[in-house]
Coordinates of C-alpha atoms and ligand atoms in Angstrom, one line a residue:
M25 CA 72.8 133.6 136.7
K26 CA 75.2 132.0 137.9
Y27 CA 78.9 130.7 135.8
Y28 CA 80.7 127.2 136.2
S29 CA 84.1 126.4 134.7
T30 CA 84.3 124.1 131.5
N31 CA 86.8 122.7 134.3
R32 CA 84.3 121.7 136.4
Q33 CA 86.6 121.8 139.3
A34 CA 85.8 125.8 140.4
P35 CA 83.4 126.5 142.3
L36 CA 80.0 128.8 140.9
A37 CA 80.8 132.4 140.7
T38 CA 78.5 135.4 140.2
L39 CA 78.4 137.8 136.9
E40 CA 80.5 140.1 138.7
K41 CA 83.8 137.6 139.6
A42 CA 83.3 135.6 136.1
V43 CA 83.9 139.3 135.1
V44 CA 86.5 140.3 137.5
K45 CA 88.5 136.6 137.8
G46 CA 88.5 136.3 134.0
L47 CA 89.5 132.9 134.3
A48 CA 88.6 130.1 136.9
E49 CA 90.8 129.0 139.9
D50 CA 90.9 125.5 137.6
K51 CA 92.0 127.6 134.5
G52 CA 88.6 126.5 132.7
L53 CA 86.2 129.1 130.8
Y54 CA 83.6 130.5 132.8
M55 CA 80.0 129.2 131.0
P56 CA 76.5 130.4 132.2
E57 CA 74.8 127.8 133.6
R58 CA 71.7 128.6 131.4
I59 CA 71.1 129.7 128.1
K60 CA 67.5 131.0 128.1
A61 CA 65.4 130.1 124.9
L62 CA 64.3 133.5 123.7
E63 CA 60.2 133.4 122.9
P64 CA 59.3 132.9 119.0
S65 CA 57.6 136.2 118.8
F66 CA 60.9 138.2 119.2
F67 CA 61.8 136.0 115.7
D68 CA 59.0 136.7 114.1
H69 CA 59.2 140.8 115.0
I70 CA 62.8 141.3 115.0
D71 CA 63.1 143.1 111.5
R72 CA 61.2 145.5 113.3
L73 CA 63.5 146.1 115.9
S74 CA 66.6 148.6 115.9
F75 CA 69.8 146.7 116.4
Q76 CA 69.9 148.3 120.3
E77 CA 66.4 147.4 120.6
I78 CA 67.7 143.5 120.0
A79 CA 70.7 143.5 121.8
F80 CA 68.6 145.1 124.8
H81 CA 66.5 142.1 124.5
V82 CA 69.4 139.4 124.6
A83 CA 71.3 141.3 126.9
Q84 CA 68.3 140.7 129.2
A85 CA 68.5 137.1 128.6
F86 CA 72.1 136.9 129.8
F87 CA 72.6 139.7 132.7
G88 CA 68.9 140.5 133.6
E89 CA 68.9 138.9 137.0
D90 CA 72.7 140.1 137.8
I91 CA 71.9 144.0 136.6
D92 CA 68.3 146.4 137.2
E93 CA 66.8 147.0 133.8
E94 CA 68.2 150.6 133.6
S95 CA 71.7 150.7 134.0
L96 CA 71.5 147.9 131.4
H97 CA 69.5 149.5 128.2
N98 CA 72.0 152.0 129.4
I99 CA 75.2 149.3 129.3
V100 CA 73.9 148.2 126.3
Y101 CA 73.2 151.8 124.3
D102 CA 76.2 153.2 124.9
T103 CA 77.8 150.2 123.8
L104 CA 76.4 150.1 120.2
A105 CA 77.5 154.0 119.7
F106 CA 77.9 153.2 116.3
D107 CA 76.2 150.5 113.7
C108 CA 76.9 146.8 112.4
P109 CA 75.6 147.1 109.3
V110 CA 74.6 143.8 106.6
V111 CA 76.4 145.1 103.8
P112 CA 75.4 143.0 100.2
V113 CA 78.3 141.6 98.2
T114 CA 77.1 139.2 95.5
D115 CA 73.4 138.5 95.3
H116 CA 73.3 135.4 98.0
I117 CA 76.9 136.9 100.3
Y118 CA 76.9 139.9 102.2
S119 CA 79.2 141.2 104.5
L120 CA 78.6 141.7 108.5
E121 CA 80.8 144.8 108.2
L122 CA 81.7 145.0 112.4
F123 CA 84.5 148.0 111.8
H124 CA 82.7 151.0 112.1
G125 CA 83.7 151.1 116.3
P126 CA 86.3 153.2 117.8
T127 CA 88.9 150.8 116.7
L128 CA 87.8 149.9 113.3
A129 CA 88.0 146.0 114.4
F130 CA 84.6 143.6 115.7
K131 CA 86.7 143.5 119.2
D132 CA 85.3 147.1 119.7
V133 CA 81.6 145.6 121.1
G134 CA 83.2 143.6 123.5
A135 CA 85.8 145.5 125.0
R136 CA 83.4 148.7 125.6
F137 CA 80.6 146.0 127.8
M138 CA 82.9 144.8 129.2
A139 CA 84.1 147.9 130.4
R140 CA 80.8 149.2 131.4
L141 CA 79.9 145.8 133.4
L142 CA 83.0 146.5 134.9
Q143 CA 82.3 150.3 135.6
Y144 CA 78.5 149.3 136.8
F145 CA 80.1 146.8 140.0
I146 CA 82.2 149.1 141.4
R147 CA 79.8 151.4 141.7
K148 CA 77.7 149.5 142.9
E149 CA 80.5 148.2 145.4
G150 CA 81.0 151.7 146.7
N151 CA 84.4 150.8 146.1
R152 CA 87.2 153.3 146.3
N153 CA 89.8 151.7 145.1
L154 CA 91.0 151.9 141.4
V155 CA 90.9 148.9 139.6
N156 CA 93.6 148.4 137.1
V157 CA 93.2 146.8 134.0
L158 CA 96.9 144.7 132.3
V159 CA 96.3 143.7 128.9
A160 CA 99.6 142.5 126.7
T161 CA 99.2 143.5 122.9
S162 CA 100.0 142.3 119.4
G163 CA 98.3 145.2 118.0
D164 CA 94.7 145.2 117.6
T165 CA 93.3 143.6 121.3
G166 CA 95.3 146.3 122.5
S167 CA 93.6 149.5 120.9
A168 CA 90.1 147.4 121.2
V169 CA 90.5 147.3 125.5
A170 CA 91.9 150.9 125.6
N171 CA 89.5 152.9 123.2
G172 CA 86.2 150.8 125.1
F173 CA 88.3 151.7 128.9
L174 CA 88.9 155.4 128.2
G175 CA 87.4 157.9 130.0
V176 CA 85.9 154.8 132.3
E177 CA 85.6 156.2 135.7
G178 CA 87.3 154.0 138.3
I179 CA 89.8 151.9 135.5
H180 CA 92.8 152.6 134.8
V181 CA 94.6 150.3 131.5
Y182 CA 98.1 149.7 130.9
V183 CA 98.6 149.0 127.8
L184 CA 102.3 145.9 127.2
Y185 CA 103.3 146.1 123.8
P186 CA 106.7 144.9 123.1
K187 CA 108.5 147.7 121.1
G188 CA 109.0 148.1 117.7
K189 CA 106.8 144.9 116.9
V190 CA 103.2 146.8 115.8
S191 CA 102.2 148.6 113.5
K192 CA 102.5 152.6 113.3
I193 CA 98.7 152.3 113.0
Q194 CA 97.9 149.9 115.5
E195 CA 100.0 151.1 118.0
S196 CA 98.6 155.4 117.6
Q197 CA 95.4 153.4 118.6
F198 CA 96.7 153.2 122.2
T199 CA 99.7 155.1 122.8
T200 CA 98.3 158.5 121.5
L201 CA 95.0 158.1 123.9
G202 CA 96.4 159.7 127.3
Q203 CA 93.3 159.7 130.6
N204 CA 93.2 156.4 131.9
I205 CA 95.0 154.7 130.0
T206 CA 99.0 153.7 130.2
A207 CA 101.0 151.9 127.2
V208 CA 103.8 150.6 128.6
E209 CA 106.0 149.9 125.8
V210 CA 108.2 146.6 127.1
D211 CA 111.6 145.8 125.1
G212 CA 110.9 142.3 124.6
C213 CA 108.4 140.2 122.3
F214 CA 104.4 139.4 122.6
D215 CA 105.4 136.3 124.9
D216 CA 108.2 138.6 127.1
C217 CA 104.6 140.8 127.5
Q218 CA 102.5 138.2 128.0
A219 CA 105.0 136.6 131.2
L220 CA 104.9 139.9 132.7
V221 CA 100.7 140.7 132.5
K222 CA 100.9 137.2 134.3
T223 CA 103.9 137.1 136.6
A224 CA 102.1 139.9 138.2
F225 CA 98.7 138.4 138.4
M226 CA 100.7 135.4 140.5
D227 CA 102.7 138.4 142.2
A228 CA 101.3 138.6 145.8
E229 CA 102.6 142.1 146.8
L230 CA 101.4 144.1 143.5
N231 CA 97.6 142.1 144.2
A232 CA 97.5 143.4 147.7
R233 CA 98.7 147.3 146.6
M234 CA 96.9 147.3 143.6
Q235 CA 93.3 145.6 142.4
L236 CA 94.4 144.0 139.6
T237 CA 91.4 142.8 136.7
S238 CA 92.6 141.1 132.8
A239 CA 90.5 142.5 129.9
N240 CA 91.2 139.0 128.1
S241 CA 89.1 138.0 124.8
I242 CA 88.7 134.7 127.0
N243 CA 86.5 137.1 130.0
V244 CA 82.2 136.5 129.5
A245 CA 81.7 140.6 129.0
R246 CA 84.2 140.8 126.8
F247 CA 82.0 137.0 124.3
L248 CA 78.4 137.1 125.1
P249 CA 78.4 140.8 124.1
Q250 CA 79.7 139.5 120.1
A251 CA 76.0 137.6 119.9
F252 CA 74.1 140.5 119.4
Y253 CA 75.3 141.1 116.1
Y254 CA 74.5 138.1 114.7
F255 CA 71.3 138.8 116.0
N256 CA 70.7 141.9 114.2
A257 CA 72.4 140.1 111.3
Y258 CA 69.6 137.8 110.9
A259 CA 67.0 140.8 111.2
R260 CA 68.5 143.4 108.7
M261 CA 68.3 139.5 106.2
K262 CA 64.9 138.9 107.5
A263 CA 63.8 142.5 106.5
L264 CA 64.6 141.3 102.5
G265 CA 63.1 138.6 102.9
K266 CA 66.4 136.7 102.8
A267 CA 66.6 134.7 105.8
D268 CA 65.7 131.5 105.9
K269 CA 68.2 129.5 104.6
L270 CA 71.0 131.6 106.1
V271 CA 74.8 130.3 106.8
V272 CA 76.6 132.6 108.8
C273 CA 80.8 132.2 108.2
V274 CA 83.3 133.6 111.2
P275 CA 86.7 134.2 110.5
S276 CA 88.3 132.5 113.2
G277 CA 91.6 132.8 115.7
N278 CA 90.9 132.1 118.9
F279 CA 86.9 131.5 118.0
G280 CA 85.1 133.7 120.4
N281 CA 83.3 135.6 118.1
I282 CA 81.7 132.2 116.3
T283 CA 81.1 131.4 119.9
A284 CA 78.7 133.9 120.4
A285 CA 77.3 133.0 117.2
L286 CA 76.6 129.0 118.5
F287 CA 75.1 130.5 122.0
G288 CA 73.3 132.9 119.9
H289 CA 71.6 129.6 117.8
A290 CA 71.3 127.8 121.5
M291 CA 68.9 130.9 122.5
G292 CA 66.6 129.9 119.2
L293 CA 68.3 132.5 116.5
P294 CA 67.9 130.6 113.0
I295 CA 70.8 130.2 111.8
H296 CA 70.9 127.6 109.5
R297 CA 74.2 126.6 109.3
F298 CA 77.4 127.7 110.6
I299 CA 81.6 128.1 109.0
A300 CA 84.2 128.9 110.9
A301 CA 86.7 130.0 108.3
N302 CA 90.5 129.4 109.4
N303 CA 93.7 130.8 107.6
A304 CA 96.5 128.3 107.8
N305 CA 96.1 127.7 111.2
D306 CA 93.7 124.9 110.7
I307 CA 93.4 122.9 113.8
F308 CA 89.6 123.3 114.0
Y309 CA 89.1 122.7 110.9
Q310 CA 91.4 119.3 111.0
Y311 CA 89.1 119.0 114.3
L312 CA 85.9 118.5 111.9
Q313 CA 87.2 116.4 110.0
S314 CA 88.8 113.9 112.8
G315 CA 87.2 114.3 115.6
N316 CA 90.9 114.5 117.3
Y317 CA 91.8 118.4 118.8
C318 CA 95.4 118.8 118.4
P319 CA 97.2 122.1 119.2
K320 CA 100.3 123.3 117.2
A321 CA 102.6 125.9 117.5
S322 CA 101.0 129.2 115.3
L323 CA 101.4 129.7 112.3
Q324 CA 102.5 133.6 111.1
T325 CA 100.3 134.9 108.4
I326 CA 98.7 138.3 106.5
A327 CA 95.9 137.8 109.3
N328 CA 97.3 137.8 112.4
A329 CA 94.7 138.3 114.6
M330 CA 93.9 134.5 113.2
D331 CA 97.2 133.2 113.8
V332 CA 96.3 131.0 117.2
G333 CA 97.6 127.2 117.0
D334 CA 95.5 126.3 120.1
P335 CA 92.0 128.8 120.3
S336 CA 90.9 129.0 123.7
N337 CA 87.1 129.0 123.9
F338 CA 87.5 125.5 121.8
A339 CA 86.3 124.1 125.5
R340 CA 83.2 126.3 125.0
I341 CA 82.7 124.7 122.1
I342 CA 83.0 121.1 123.4
D343 CA 81.1 121.7 127.0
L344 CA 78.4 124.0 124.5
Y345 CA 77.7 120.2 122.4
Q346 CA 79.2 118.2 125.2
G347 CA 81.6 117.2 122.8
D348 CA 79.6 115.4 120.7
H349 CA 81.9 115.5 116.7
A350 CA 79.2 114.4 114.7
R351 CA 76.6 117.5 116.6
I352 CA 79.3 119.7 116.1
S353 CA 80.4 119.0 112.9
S354 CA 76.8 119.4 111.3
L355 CA 76.0 122.5 112.2
I356 CA 79.6 124.0 112.3
S357 CA 82.0 123.4 108.8
G358 CA 85.7 124.6 108.5
A359 CA 87.9 126.1 105.7
T360 CA 91.1 127.1 106.1
Y361 CA 93.3 129.2 103.1
N362 CA 96.6 130.2 103.3
D363 CA 98.2 133.6 102.8
S364 CA 98.5 133.6 98.5
Q365 CA 94.7 132.0 99.0
I366 CA 93.7 134.6 100.9
R367 CA 95.2 137.6 98.4
Q368 CA 93.8 135.8 95.6
A369 CA 90.4 136.2 97.1
M370 CA 90.9 140.0 98.0
Q371 CA 92.1 140.0 95.0
S372 CA 89.1 138.2 92.8
C373 CA 86.7 139.8 95.7
H374 CA 87.8 143.7 94.2
A375 CA 87.8 142.9 90.5
E376 CA 84.2 141.6 90.3
T377 CA 82.4 143.4 93.1
G378 CA 84.0 146.2 93.9
Y379 CA 84.3 145.0 97.9
I380 CA 87.2 145.7 99.5
L381 CA 88.0 143.1 102.0
D382 CA 91.1 142.8 104.9
P383 CA 92.5 139.4 104.7
H384 CA 90.8 138.4 107.6
G385 CA 87.6 138.6 106.2
A386 CA 88.4 137.7 102.9
C387 CA 88.6 134.2 104.7
G388 CA 85.0 134.5 105.4
Y389 CA 84.1 135.9 102.1
Q390 CA 86.1 132.4 100.7
A391 CA 84.2 129.8 102.5
L392 CA 80.6 131.4 100.7
R393 CA 82.3 131.9 97.4
E394 CA 83.4 128.2 97.8
G395 CA 80.4 126.4 100.4
L396 CA 77.4 128.1 99.8
L397 CA 74.7 125.3 98.6
E398 CA 71.7 126.5 96.3
G399 CA 68.7 127.9 98.1
E400 CA 71.4 129.4 100.6
T401 CA 72.5 132.8 101.6
G402 CA 75.7 133.6 103.4
V403 CA 76.8 136.3 105.6
F404 CA 80.4 136.9 106.8
C405 CA 81.9 138.6 109.7
E406 CA 83.9 141.4 108.3
T407 CA 86.3 141.5 111.2
A408 CA 88.0 144.9 110.6
H409 CA 88.3 147.6 108.2
P410 CA 91.5 147.5 105.0
A411 CA 92.5 150.5 105.7
K412 CA 93.8 148.3 109.5
F413 CA 96.2 146.2 106.7
K414 CA 96.8 149.2 104.0
E415 CA 100.0 147.4 102.2
T416 CA 98.6 144.3 101.6
V417 CA 95.2 144.9 100.6
E418 CA 96.6 147.9 98.8
A419 CA 99.8 144.7 96.8
A420 CA 96.6 142.0 97.1
I421 CA 93.6 144.5 94.7
G422 CA 96.1 146.3 92.5
S423 CA 94.4 150.1 93.9
T424 CA 94.8 152.5 96.8
V425 CA 92.6 151.8 99.7
D426 CA 91.6 155.5 101.5
I427 CA 92.1 155.6 105.5
P428 CA 88.8 156.6 106.9
E429 CA 88.5 160.0 109.0
R430 CA 88.9 158.0 113.0
L431 CA 92.0 156.0 111.6
A432 CA 93.2 158.8 110.4
A433 CA 92.7 161.1 113.8
F434 CA 94.5 158.4 115.6
M435 CA 98.0 159.0 113.7
K436 CA 97.7 162.2 114.1
G437 CA 97.5 162.0 118.1
R438 CA 101.4 162.7 120.2
K439 CA 102.6 159.2 121.3
Q440 CA 102.9 158.4 124.4
S441 CA 104.2 156.0 126.4
I442 CA 106.9 154.5 129.2
E443 CA 109.6 152.3 128.4
V444 CA 110.9 149.0 130.0
S445 CA 112.6 146.6 130.3
S446 CA 111.8 143.0 129.8
D447 CA 112.7 142.5 133.8
Y448 CA 109.7 141.5 136.3
D449 CA 110.7 144.2 138.7
D450 CA 111.5 147.0 136.2
F451 CA 107.5 147.1 135.2
K452 CA 106.5 146.2 139.1
Q453 CA 108.6 149.7 140.4
T454 CA 107.6 151.4 137.5
I455 CA 103.6 150.4 137.9
L456 CA 103.9 151.0 141.6
L457 CA 105.4 154.7 141.0
R458 CA 102.4 155.6 138.8
D459 CA 99.6 154.3 140.9
A460 CA 100.7 156.3 144.0
P461 CA 99.3 158.7 145.0
A462 CA 100.9 162.4 144.2
A463 CA 102.8 163.9 147.2
P464 CA 100.8 166.7 148.7
Ligands
PLP505 C1 90.6 138.8 116.9 C2 90.5 138.6 116.0 C3 90.0 137.7 114.7 C4 89.1 136.4 115.5 O1 88.0 136.2 115.9 P1 88.2 134.9 117.8 O2 87.2 135.6 118.0 O3 89.6 134.9 117.9 O4 88.1 134.2 116.8 C5 89.5 137.7 113.3 N1 89.8 138.8 112.5 C6 90.2 140.5 113.2 C7 90.7 141.5 112.5 C8 90.7 139.9 115.2 O5 90.6 141.1 115.4

């Protein structure tokens, strides 16, 4: 299958090119040329299939032409080494828990899939040069990418992060891994890290000496696999007899996660309607009300992984529905919550149901609380484990949040990082030196 750019100026790309390049030459986002509708019989008996079986079937629709069946099967089963269960919170509201992966956030699914797909292409090409993944992070992306690629042969990952500006829990998730993961601690802010990565991709000399690629969240190999868990959520709700008028609510920042759900819908997944829940960064919400898209500088909130003022996947949503605002706003509704409303949602959910939300999931839960209509059942994504935001959550609910074993394990590890200034040449020399083969 070929991939086109949302800007329609770049040539069609193969899956391999779309995955390795990430962004098209015209700066557009890659879209699959076709979205295959799945056969009705699949949905009739979907509740009898396992998560992995469902995911493999969905994966074949996207990647089946480009990857042999056995390899794709292995990639999917290896990616989904953990469950994404649907858990009841109230009679009508269910939590799709996406935090059971290695870094306790939903980005694990996409990052693990992308790592394995990239490895497949490297092996197929017989490429003996190491592929270097550069990723700048303000926290969660770095940990998901580092853990997703950990131990994947033929790939080395550099995670650039701002010194002193990432929480200890987050930092431990990518600085303690070793192996093929190098944490680069930049004396600067997140924008400096991003600038270093951007300059590196444009540096002809560096690119001639090292094979570089990004693991950005707009990559098709990171965003499409997120559709898997929406099919699974539908299946589990169908098994409960609650799938008739299912409303899926996604706490959204860059809108990759909800776009994957919309792709599922386009493949025939019977979701009744969607809600995009935002924090105070309400650009999409405003678009739904007015039809005008007005990107803004992002505001800092307690649901910080959603602090996005110009959601990159908006272009994919517009492309999917040919910019038809009436269609988009009838299928998707919006919600927006400021920090005090998010705290209030965590507090009341805990008091009323005993369920502990993280600040991102809290936006999703609250949007269903306020927005579900008679006869509908809602599923919201719980995108991160509440222990990742321990202080904020504990202050809101007034009781303690236990740290899961695998999160605690990261914090016991030994920090390993390379320190660099925010000067590009300093960074370049550092990674060139690291990449150089050891003297005989
Ligand atoms: C990345 C992230 C989001 C936002 O997801 P998008 O795909 O960017 O909309 C929400 N919650 C958490 C915890 C995240 O890490």
